[in-house]
Tab-separated table of C-alpha atoms in Angstrom:
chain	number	residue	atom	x	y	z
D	1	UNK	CA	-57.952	-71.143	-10.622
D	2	UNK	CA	-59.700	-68.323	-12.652
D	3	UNK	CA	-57.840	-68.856	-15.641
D	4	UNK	CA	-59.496	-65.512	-17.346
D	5	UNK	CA	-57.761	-63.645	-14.371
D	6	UNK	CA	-54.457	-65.013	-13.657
D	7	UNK	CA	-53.741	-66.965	-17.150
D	8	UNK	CA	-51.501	-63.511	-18.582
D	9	UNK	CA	-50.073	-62.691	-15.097
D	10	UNK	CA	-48.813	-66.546	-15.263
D	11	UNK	CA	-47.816	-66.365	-18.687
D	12	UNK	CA	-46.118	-63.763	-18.344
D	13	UNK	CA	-44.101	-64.492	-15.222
D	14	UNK	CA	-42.427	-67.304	-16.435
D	15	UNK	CA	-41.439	-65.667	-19.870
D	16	UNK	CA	-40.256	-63.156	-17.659
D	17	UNK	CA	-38.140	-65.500	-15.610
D	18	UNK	CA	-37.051	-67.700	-18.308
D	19	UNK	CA	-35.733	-64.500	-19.703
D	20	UNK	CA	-34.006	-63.509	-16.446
D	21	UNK	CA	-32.252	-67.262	-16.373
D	22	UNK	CA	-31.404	-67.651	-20.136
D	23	UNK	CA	-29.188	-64.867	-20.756
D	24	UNK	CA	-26.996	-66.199	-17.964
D	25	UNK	CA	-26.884	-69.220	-19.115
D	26	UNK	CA	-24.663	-68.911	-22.338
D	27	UNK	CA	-23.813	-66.326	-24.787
D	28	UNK	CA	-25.174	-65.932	-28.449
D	29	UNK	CA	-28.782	-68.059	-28.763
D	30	UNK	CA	-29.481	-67.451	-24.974
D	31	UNK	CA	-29.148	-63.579	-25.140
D	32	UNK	CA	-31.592	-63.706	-28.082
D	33	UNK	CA	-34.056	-66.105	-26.206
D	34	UNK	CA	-33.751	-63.366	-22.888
D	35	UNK	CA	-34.201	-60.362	-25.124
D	36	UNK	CA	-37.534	-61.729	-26.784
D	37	UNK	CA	-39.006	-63.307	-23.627
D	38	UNK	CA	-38.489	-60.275	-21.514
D	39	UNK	CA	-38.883	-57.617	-24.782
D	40	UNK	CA	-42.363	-58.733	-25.674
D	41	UNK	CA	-44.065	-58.555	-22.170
D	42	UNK	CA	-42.182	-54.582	-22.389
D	43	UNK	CA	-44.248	-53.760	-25.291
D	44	UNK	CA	-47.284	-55.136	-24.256
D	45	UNK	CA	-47.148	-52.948	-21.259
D	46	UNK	CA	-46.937	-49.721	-23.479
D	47	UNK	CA	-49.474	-51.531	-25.772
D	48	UNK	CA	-51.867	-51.709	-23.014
D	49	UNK	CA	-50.918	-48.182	-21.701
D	50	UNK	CA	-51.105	-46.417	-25.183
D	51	UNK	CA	-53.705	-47.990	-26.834
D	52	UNK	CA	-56.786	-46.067	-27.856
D	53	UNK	CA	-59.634	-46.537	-25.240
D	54	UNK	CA	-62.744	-48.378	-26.639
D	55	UNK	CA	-66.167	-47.236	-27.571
U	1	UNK	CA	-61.516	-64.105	-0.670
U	2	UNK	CA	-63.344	-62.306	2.238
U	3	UNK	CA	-63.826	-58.935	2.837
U	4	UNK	CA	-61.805	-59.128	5.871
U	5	UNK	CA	-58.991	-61.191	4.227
U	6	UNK	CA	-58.962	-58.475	1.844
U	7	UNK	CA	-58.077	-55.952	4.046
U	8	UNK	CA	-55.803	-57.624	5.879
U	9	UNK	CA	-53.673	-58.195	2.685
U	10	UNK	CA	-54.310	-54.684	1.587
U	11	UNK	CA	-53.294	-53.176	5.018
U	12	UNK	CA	-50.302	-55.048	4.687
U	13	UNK	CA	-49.185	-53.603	1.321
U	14	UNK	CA	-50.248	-50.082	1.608
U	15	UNK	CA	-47.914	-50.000	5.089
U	16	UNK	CA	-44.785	-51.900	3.516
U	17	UNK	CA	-45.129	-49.917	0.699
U	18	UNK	CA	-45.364	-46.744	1.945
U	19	UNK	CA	-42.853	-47.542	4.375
U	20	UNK	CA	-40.414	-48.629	1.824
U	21	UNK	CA	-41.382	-46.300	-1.181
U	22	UNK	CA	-39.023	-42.960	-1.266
U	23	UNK	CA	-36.342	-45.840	-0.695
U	24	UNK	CA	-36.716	-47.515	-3.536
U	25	UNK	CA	-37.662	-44.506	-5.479
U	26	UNK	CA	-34.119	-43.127	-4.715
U	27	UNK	CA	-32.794	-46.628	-5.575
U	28	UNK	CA	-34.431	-46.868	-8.673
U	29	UNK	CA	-33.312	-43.771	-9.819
U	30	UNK	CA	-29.933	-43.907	-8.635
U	31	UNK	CA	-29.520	-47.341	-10.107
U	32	UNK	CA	-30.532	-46.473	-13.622
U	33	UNK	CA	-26.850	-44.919	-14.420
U	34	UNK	CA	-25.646	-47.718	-12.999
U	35	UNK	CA	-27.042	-50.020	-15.477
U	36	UNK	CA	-24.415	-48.248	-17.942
U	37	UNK	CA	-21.691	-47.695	-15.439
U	38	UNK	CA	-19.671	-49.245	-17.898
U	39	UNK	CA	-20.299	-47.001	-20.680
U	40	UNK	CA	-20.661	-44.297	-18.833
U	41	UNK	CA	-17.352	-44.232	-16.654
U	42	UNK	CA	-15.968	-44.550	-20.343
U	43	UNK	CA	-17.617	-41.232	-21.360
U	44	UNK	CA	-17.403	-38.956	-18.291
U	45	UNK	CA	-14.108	-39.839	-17.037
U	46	UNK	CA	-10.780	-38.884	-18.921
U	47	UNK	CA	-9.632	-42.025	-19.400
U	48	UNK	CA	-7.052	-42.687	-22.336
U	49	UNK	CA	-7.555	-45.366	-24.769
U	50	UNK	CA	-5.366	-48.205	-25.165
U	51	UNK	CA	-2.447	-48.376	-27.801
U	52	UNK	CA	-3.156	-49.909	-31.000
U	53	UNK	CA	-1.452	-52.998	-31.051
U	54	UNK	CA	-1.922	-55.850	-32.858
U	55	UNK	CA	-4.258	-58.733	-31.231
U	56	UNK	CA	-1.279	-61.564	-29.172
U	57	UNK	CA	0.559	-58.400	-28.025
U	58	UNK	CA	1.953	-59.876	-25.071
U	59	UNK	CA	0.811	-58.673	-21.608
U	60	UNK	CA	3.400	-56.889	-19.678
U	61	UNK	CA	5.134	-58.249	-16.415
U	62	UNK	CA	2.453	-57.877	-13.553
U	63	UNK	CA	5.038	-57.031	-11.569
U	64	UNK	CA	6.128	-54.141	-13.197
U	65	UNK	CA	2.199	-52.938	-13.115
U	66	UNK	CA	2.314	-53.354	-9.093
U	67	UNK	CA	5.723	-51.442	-9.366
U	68	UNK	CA	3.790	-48.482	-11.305
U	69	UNK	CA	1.433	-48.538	-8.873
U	70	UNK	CA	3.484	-48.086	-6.002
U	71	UNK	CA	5.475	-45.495	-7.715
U	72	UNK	CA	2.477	-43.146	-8.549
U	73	UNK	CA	1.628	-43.508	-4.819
U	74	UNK	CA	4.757	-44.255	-2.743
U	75	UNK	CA	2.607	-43.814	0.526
U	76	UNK	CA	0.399	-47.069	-0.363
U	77	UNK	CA	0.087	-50.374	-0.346
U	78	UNK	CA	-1.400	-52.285	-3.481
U	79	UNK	CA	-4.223	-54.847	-2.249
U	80	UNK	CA	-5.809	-55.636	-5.547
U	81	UNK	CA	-5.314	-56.360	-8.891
U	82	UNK	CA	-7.799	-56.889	-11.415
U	83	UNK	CA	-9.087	-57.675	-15.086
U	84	UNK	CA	-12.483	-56.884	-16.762
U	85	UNK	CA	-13.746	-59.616	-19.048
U	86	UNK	CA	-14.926	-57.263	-22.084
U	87	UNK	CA	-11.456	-55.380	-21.996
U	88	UNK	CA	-8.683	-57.834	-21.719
U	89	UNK	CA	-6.277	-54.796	-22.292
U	90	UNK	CA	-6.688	-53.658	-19.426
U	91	UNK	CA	-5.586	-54.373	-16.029
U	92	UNK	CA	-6.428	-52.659	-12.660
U	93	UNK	CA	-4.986	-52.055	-9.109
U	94	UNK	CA	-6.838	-50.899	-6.307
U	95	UNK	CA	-4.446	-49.072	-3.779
U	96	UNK	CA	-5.424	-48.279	-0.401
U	97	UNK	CA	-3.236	-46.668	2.976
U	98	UNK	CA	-3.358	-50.603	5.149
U	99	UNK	CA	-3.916	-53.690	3.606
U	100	UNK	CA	-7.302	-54.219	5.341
U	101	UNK	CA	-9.057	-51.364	4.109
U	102	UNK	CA	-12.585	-51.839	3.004
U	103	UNK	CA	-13.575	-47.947	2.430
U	104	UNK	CA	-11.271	-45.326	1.288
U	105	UNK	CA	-9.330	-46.828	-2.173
U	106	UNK	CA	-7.240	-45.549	-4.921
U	107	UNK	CA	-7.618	-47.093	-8.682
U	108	UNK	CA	-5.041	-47.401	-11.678
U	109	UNK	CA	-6.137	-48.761	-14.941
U	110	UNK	CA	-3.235	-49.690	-16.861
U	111	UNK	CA	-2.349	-51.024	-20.771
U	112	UNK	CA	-2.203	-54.534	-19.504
U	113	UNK	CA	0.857	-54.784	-22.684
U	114	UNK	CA	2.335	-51.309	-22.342
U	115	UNK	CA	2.304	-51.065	-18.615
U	116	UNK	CA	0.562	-46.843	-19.842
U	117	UNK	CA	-1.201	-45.236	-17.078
U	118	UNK	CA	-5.189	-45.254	-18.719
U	119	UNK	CA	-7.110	-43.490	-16.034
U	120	UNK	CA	-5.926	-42.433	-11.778
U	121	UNK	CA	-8.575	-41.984	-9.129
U	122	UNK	CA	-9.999	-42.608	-5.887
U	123	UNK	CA	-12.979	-43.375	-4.056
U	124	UNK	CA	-12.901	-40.072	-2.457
U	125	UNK	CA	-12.603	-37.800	-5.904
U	126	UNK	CA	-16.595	-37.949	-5.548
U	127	UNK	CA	-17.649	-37.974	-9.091
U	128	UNK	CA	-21.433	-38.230	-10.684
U	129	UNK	CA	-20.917	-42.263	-10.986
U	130	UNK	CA	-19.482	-42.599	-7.628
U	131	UNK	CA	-22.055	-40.409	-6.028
U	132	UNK	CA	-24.963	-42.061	-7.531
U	133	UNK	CA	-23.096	-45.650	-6.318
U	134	UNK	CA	-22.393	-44.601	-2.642
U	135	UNK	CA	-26.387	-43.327	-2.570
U	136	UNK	CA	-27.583	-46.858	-3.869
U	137	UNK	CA	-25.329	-48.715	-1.798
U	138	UNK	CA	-25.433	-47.506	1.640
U	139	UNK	CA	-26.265	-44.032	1.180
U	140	UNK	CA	-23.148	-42.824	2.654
U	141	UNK	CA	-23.511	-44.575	5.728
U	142	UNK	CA	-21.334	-47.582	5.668
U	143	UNK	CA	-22.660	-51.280	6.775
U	144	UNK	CA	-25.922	-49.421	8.418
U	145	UNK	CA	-26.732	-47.882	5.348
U	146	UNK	CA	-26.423	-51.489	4.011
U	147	UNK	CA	-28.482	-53.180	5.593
U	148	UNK	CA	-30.724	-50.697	6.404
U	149	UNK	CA	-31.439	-50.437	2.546
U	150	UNK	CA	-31.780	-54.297	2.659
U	151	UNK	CA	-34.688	-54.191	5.024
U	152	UNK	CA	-36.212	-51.566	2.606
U	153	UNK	CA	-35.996	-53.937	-0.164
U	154	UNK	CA	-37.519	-57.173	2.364
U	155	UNK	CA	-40.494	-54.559	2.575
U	156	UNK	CA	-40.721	-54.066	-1.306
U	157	UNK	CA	-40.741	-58.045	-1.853
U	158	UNK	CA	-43.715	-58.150	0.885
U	159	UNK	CA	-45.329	-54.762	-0.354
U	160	UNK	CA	-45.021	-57.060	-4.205
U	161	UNK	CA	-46.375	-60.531	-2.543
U	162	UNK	CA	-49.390	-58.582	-0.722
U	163	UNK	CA	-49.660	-56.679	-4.056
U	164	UNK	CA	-50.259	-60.025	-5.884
U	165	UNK	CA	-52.845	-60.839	-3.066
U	166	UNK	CA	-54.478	-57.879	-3.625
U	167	UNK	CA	-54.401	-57.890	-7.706
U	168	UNK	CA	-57.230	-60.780	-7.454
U	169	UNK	CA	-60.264	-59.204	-6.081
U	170	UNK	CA	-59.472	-55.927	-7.794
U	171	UNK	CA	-58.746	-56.994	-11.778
U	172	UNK	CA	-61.530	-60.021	-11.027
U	173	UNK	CA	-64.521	-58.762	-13.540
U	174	UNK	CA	-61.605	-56.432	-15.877
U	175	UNK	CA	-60.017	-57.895	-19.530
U	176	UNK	CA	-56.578	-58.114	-18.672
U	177	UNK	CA	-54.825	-55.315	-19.188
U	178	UNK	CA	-57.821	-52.834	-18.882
U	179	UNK	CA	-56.685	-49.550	-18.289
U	180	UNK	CA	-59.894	-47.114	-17.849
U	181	UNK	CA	-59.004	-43.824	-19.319
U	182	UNK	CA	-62.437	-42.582	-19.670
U	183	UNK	CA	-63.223	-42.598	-15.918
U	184	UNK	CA	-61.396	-40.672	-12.989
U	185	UNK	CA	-58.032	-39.667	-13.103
U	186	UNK	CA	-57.369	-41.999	-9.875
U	187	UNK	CA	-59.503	-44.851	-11.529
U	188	UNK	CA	-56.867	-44.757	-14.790
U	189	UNK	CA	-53.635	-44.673	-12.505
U	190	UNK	CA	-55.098	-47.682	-10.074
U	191	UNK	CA	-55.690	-49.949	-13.488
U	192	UNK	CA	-52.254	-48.453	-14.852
U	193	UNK	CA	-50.704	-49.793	-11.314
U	194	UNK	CA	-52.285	-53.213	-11.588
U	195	UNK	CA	-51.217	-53.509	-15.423
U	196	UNK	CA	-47.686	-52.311	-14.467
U	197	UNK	CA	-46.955	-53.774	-11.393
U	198	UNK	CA	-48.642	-57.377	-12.648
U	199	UNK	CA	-46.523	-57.733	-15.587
U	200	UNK	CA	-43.578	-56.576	-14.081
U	201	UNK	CA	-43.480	-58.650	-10.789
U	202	UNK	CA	-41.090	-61.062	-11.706
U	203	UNK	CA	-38.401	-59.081	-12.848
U	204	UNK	CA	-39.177	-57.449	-9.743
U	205	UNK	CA	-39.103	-59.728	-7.051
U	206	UNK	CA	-35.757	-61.238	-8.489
U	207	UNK	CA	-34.216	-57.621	-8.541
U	208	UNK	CA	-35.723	-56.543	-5.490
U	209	UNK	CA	-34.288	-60.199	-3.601
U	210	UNK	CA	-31.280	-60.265	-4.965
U	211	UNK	CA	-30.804	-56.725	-4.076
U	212	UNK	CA	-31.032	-57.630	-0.499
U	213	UNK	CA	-29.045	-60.357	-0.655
U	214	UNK	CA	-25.993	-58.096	-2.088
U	215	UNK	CA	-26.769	-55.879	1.211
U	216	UNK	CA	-25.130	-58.692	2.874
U	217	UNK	CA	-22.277	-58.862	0.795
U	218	UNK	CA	-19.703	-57.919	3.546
U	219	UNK	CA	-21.587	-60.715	6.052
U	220	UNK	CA	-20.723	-63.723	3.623
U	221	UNK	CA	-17.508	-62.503	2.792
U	222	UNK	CA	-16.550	-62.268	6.549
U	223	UNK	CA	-18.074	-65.721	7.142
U	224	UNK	CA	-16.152	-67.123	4.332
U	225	UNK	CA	-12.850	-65.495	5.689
U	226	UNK	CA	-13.739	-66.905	9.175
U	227	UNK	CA	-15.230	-70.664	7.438
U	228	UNK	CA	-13.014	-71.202	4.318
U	229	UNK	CA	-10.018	-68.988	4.005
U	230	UNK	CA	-8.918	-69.802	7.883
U	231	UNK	CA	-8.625	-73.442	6.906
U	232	UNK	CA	-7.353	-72.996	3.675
U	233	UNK	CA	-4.037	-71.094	5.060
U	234	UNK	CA	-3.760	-72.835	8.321
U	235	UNK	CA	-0.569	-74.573	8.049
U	236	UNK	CA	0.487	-71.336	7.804
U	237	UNK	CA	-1.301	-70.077	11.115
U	238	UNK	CA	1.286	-68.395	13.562
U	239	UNK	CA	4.268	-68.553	10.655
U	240	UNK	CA	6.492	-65.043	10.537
U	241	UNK	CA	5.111	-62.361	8.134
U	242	UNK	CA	7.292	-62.525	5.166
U	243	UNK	CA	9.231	-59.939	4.232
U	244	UNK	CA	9.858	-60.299	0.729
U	245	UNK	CA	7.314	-61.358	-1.535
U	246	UNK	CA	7.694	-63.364	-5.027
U	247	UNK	CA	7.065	-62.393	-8.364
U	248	UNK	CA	3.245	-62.492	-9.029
U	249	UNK	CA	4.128	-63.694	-12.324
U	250	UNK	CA	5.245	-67.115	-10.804
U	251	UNK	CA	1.966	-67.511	-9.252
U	252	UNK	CA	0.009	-66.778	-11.872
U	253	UNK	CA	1.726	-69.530	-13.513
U	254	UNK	CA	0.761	-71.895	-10.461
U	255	UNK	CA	-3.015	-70.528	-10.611
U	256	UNK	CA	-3.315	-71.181	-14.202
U	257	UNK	CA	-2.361	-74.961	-13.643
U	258	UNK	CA	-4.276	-75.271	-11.017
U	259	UNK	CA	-7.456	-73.893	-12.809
U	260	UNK	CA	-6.219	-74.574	-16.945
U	261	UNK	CA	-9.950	-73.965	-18.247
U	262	UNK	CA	-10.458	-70.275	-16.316
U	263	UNK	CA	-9.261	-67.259	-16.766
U	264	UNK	CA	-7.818	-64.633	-13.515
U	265	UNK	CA	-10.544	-62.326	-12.675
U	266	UNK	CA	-8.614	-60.599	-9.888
U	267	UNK	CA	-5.691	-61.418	-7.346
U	268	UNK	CA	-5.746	-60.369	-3.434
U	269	UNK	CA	-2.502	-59.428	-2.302
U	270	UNK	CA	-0.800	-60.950	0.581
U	271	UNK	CA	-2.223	-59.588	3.957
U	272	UNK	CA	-5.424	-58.708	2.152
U	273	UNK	CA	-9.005	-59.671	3.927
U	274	UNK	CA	-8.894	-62.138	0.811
U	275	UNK	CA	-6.006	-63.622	1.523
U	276	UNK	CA	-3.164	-64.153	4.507
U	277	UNK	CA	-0.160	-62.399	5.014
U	278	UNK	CA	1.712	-65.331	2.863
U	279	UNK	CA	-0.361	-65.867	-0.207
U	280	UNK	CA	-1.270	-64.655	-3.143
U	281	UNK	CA	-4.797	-65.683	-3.255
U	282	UNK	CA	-5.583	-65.041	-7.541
U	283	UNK	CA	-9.729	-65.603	-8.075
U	284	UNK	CA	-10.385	-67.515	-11.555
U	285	UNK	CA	-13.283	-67.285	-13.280
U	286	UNK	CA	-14.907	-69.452	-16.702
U	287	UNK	CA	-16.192	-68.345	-19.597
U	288	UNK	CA	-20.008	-68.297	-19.691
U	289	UNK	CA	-21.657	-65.734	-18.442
U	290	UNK	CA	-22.566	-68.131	-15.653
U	291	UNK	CA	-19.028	-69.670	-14.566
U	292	UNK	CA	-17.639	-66.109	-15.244
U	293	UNK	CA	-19.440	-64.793	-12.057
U	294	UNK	CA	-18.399	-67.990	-9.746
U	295	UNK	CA	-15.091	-66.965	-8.820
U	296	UNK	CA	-12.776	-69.859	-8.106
U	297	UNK	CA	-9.924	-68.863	-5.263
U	298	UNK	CA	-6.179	-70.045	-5.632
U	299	UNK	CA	-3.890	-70.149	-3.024
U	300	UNK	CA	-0.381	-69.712	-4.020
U	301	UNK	CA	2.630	-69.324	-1.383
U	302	UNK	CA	3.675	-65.816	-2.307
U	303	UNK	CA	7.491	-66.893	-1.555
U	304	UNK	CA	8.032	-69.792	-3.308
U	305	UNK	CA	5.042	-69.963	-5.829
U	306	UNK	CA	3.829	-73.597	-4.569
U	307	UNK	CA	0.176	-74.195	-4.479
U	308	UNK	CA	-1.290	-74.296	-0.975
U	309	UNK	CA	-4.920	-74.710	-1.942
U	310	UNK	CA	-7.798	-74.347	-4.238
U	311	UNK	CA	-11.468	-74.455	-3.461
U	312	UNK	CA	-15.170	-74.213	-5.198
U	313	UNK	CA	-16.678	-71.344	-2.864
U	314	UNK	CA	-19.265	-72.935	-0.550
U	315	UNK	CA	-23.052	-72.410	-1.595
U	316	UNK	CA	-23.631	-68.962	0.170
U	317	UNK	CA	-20.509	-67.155	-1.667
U	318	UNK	CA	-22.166	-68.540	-4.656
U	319	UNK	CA	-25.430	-67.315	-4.115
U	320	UNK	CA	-24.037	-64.040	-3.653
U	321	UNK	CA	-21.939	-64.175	-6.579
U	322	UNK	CA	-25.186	-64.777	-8.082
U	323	UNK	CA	-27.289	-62.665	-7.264
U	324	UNK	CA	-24.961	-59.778	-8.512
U	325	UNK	CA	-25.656	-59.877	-12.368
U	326	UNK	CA	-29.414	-60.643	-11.580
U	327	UNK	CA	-29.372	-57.071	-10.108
U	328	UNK	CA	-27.509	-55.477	-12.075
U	329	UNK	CA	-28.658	-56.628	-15.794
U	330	UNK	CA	-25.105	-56.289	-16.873
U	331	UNK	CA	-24.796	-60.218	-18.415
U	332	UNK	CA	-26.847	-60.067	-21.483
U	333	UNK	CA	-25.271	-57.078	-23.836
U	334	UNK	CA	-26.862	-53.782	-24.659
U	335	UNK	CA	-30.099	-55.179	-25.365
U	336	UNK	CA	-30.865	-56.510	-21.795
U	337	UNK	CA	-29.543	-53.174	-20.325
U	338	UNK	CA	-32.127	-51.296	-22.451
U	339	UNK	CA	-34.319	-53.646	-21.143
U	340	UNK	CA	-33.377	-53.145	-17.589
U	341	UNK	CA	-33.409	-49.748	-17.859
U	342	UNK	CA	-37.013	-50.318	-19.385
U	343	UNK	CA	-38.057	-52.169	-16.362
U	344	UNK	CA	-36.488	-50.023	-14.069
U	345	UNK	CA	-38.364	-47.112	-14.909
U	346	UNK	CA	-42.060	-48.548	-14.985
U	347	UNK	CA	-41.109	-49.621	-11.302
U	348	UNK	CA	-41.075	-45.768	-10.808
U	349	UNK	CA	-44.324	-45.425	-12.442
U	350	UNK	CA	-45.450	-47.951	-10.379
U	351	UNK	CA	-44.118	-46.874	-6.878
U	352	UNK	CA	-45.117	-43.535	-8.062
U	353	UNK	CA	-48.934	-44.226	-8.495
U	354	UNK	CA	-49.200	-46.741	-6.098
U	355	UNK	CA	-48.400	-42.873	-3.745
U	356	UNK	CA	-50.634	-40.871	-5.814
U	357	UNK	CA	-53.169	-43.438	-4.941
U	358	UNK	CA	-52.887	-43.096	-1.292
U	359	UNK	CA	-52.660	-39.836	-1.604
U	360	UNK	CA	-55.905	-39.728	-3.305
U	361	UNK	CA	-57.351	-42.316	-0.898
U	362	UNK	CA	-61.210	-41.362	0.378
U	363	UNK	CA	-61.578	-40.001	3.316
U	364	UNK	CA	-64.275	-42.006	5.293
U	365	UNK	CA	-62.851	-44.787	7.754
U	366	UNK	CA	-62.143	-47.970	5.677
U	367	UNK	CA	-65.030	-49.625	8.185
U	368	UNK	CA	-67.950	-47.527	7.015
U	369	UNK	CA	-66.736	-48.410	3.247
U	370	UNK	CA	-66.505	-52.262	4.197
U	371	UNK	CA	-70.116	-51.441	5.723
U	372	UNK	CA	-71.582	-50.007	2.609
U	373	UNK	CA	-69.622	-52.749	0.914
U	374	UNK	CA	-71.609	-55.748	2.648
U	375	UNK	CA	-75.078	-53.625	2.415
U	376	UNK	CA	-75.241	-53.734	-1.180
U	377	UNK	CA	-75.562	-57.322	-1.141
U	378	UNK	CA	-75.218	-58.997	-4.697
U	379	UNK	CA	-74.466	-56.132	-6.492
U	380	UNK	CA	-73.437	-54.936	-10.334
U	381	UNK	CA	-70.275	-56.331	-11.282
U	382	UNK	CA	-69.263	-53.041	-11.639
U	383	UNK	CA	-70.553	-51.917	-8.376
U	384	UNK	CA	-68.793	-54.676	-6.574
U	385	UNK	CA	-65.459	-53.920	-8.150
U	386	UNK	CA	-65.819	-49.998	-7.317
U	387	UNK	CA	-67.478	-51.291	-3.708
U	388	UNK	CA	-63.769	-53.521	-2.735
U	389	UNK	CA	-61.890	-51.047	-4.332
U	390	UNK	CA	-63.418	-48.420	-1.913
U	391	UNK	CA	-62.772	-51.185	1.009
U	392	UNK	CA	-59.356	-50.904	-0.128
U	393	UNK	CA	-58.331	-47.070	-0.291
């Protein structure tokens, strides 16, 4: 597998779903765990949106 | 992937999509105040707070709650009564003109210790919340509506799979993330609907499923009345109606000792599609945000308090229980409804481009383009990327 091309889209897919599960699972540690995992692939996305364009 | 592979995937998602997209553009925007439905209700209703008491005030008799009830409306019957976990306060009853209705209901909310009348409505008193619920539930039109949305939300999980498919070939010879602003406006909203739509596919796919499977909600419950209940209050098949009922309170005695570690999260009244004509059938729940969604029914003989039965609910109930907070986004605190909320709204971006695409789509025959596509041979990366893009307008 083109790991170049799918390596982020994987990556981010299971932070994603670990974040979807965790928060479910328990209170307190858990909510934290589901706020980073599915927090940080919500700022890349306005990272990659908003960024300046190169050259 | 071939050419004609390609196509086949991409004809796939542009027709689901399309098929499925003012749908879900209605549902996404109709669920985002329902994210905060809690909050919200709170804000726009008139509700009255609770009396300041301090915390191990007792809670009042149930019984004289269901009394209340009836009294407010003397021409109905009370089918439900009810808790919410974050505002053990409270109690609620859900009225309704016959025991089996499933549509048209009235709602108390009561001090749980002062037996105070909170907040009075009805499902007809069509408010902004209630609107915006009926519109992503069934859009007014009752089981069709149902599972007509469900089939729009099958297509959005296919229009996501073939999306996937289709993300390969496209993002191939592009950093992820590359969003080219410098180019055509239709260039910068294609990369902005990979980038969006790839990073968000999880969250949507789990949304989007277990959306569908709450479209069935009033299936499995009717299964489980026809699989579980009917055996759990058979001995009781063919028995007289009863005429008077016992104190709830005795019950809920019986239900907590049948279920010591959980907590009621709402009771069907006799005659009820939850329970028969002699039982009290009281629903526990635990206390993670995982055991607090798997309802637990108790059967308790609404004359003499004895317990009849208790079961787990069979795999499919729990599924369904389920999939309910993984729609809704409402079991991880404020933070994971911001998120939600977050998500939600670069789905619109997405379904929105993904049209404006389309929209924008060339106008020559996709066969020509898939022509001038295989002509060029071995051409510039950039070339080829441009060439199966054009193949895929």
């Amino acid at each position: 597998m083109n790991m170049k091309l799918w390596g982020m889209p994987i990556l981010l897919g299971v932070m994603s779903g670990i974040g979807l599960v965790s928060a479910l699972l328990e209170d307190g540690l858990w909510d934290w765990i589901s706020w980073l995992t599915l927090g940080i692939p919500s700022l890349l996305m306005c990272w990659y949106w908003l960024r300046p364009a190169r050259r | 992937m071939t050419v004609k592979t390609f196509k086949a995937w991409y004809l796939v998602h542009k027709w689901t999509s399309l098929i499925c997209t003012v749908f879900l553009l209605m549902l996404c925007i109709t669920g985002l105040p329902l994210i905060f439905h809690h909050e919200l209700e709170h804000l726009l209703s008139d509700q009255k707070e609770p009396a300041e008491l301090p915390a191990g005030t007792p809670m009042a008799s149930l019984d004289r709650v269901i009394q209340k009830t009836l009294e407010a409306r003397p021409d109905e019957k009370v089918l439900y009564v009810s808790w919410d976990e974050e505002e053990p306060e409270l109690v609620f009853t859900t009225t309704a003109k016959t025991m089996t209705e499933t549509e048209d209901f009235g709602f108390f909310i009561f001090d749980a210790r002062t037996t105070d009348i909170l907040r009075e409505g009805s499902t007809r008193d069509l408010d902004f919340m209630q609107i915006m619920f009926k519109l992503h539930v069934d859009m007014f039109a009752g089981l069709p509506g149902k599972l007509f949305l469900g089939f729009m939300g099958l297509l959005f999980v296919v229009a996501i799979v073939t999306g996937i498919a289709v993300y390969g070939p496209l993002m191939r010879k592009l950093d992820f993330g590359t969003v080219r602003k410098q180019r055509s406006s239709r260039i910068k909203w294609l990369d902005l609907h990979n980038m969006l739509g790839i990073i968000t596919v999880v969250w949507a796919l789990v949304v989007g499923g277990t959306g569908v499977i709450n479209t069935w909600a009033d299936l499995i419950i009717k299964y489980w009345q026809y699989d579980q209940l009917a055996a759990m209050t058979a001995p009781y098949a063919g028995q007289p109606v009863p005429d008077v009922l016992g104190p709830l309170e005795n019950a809920m005695v019986t239900a907590r000792r049948a279920a010591p570690e959980m907590e009621p999260a709402f009771v069907a009244m006799p005659g009820t599609l939850f329970s028969s004509p002699h039982h009290y059938a009281i629903f526990m729940r635990g206390n993670t945000p995982l055991t607090a969604r798997l309802f637990k029914p108790v059967l308790v003989d609404a004359q003499t308090a004895e317990l009849t039965d208790t079961r787990e609910m069979p795999w499919y109930v729990k599924t369904l229980l389920l999939s309910q907070p993984l729609h809704f986004g409402d079991y991880g605190g404020m933070p994971l409804k911001i998120i939600w909320t977050f998500f939600d709204l670069v789905t619109i971006v997405v379904l929105g481009s993904g049209l404006y695409l389309w929209f924008q789509r060339r106008r020559s025959p996709i066969e020509q383009r898939i022509r001038e596509l295989e002509q060029e041979g071995e051409p510039e990366p950039m070339l080829a990327r441009d060439g199966i893009r054009g193949a895929a307008e």
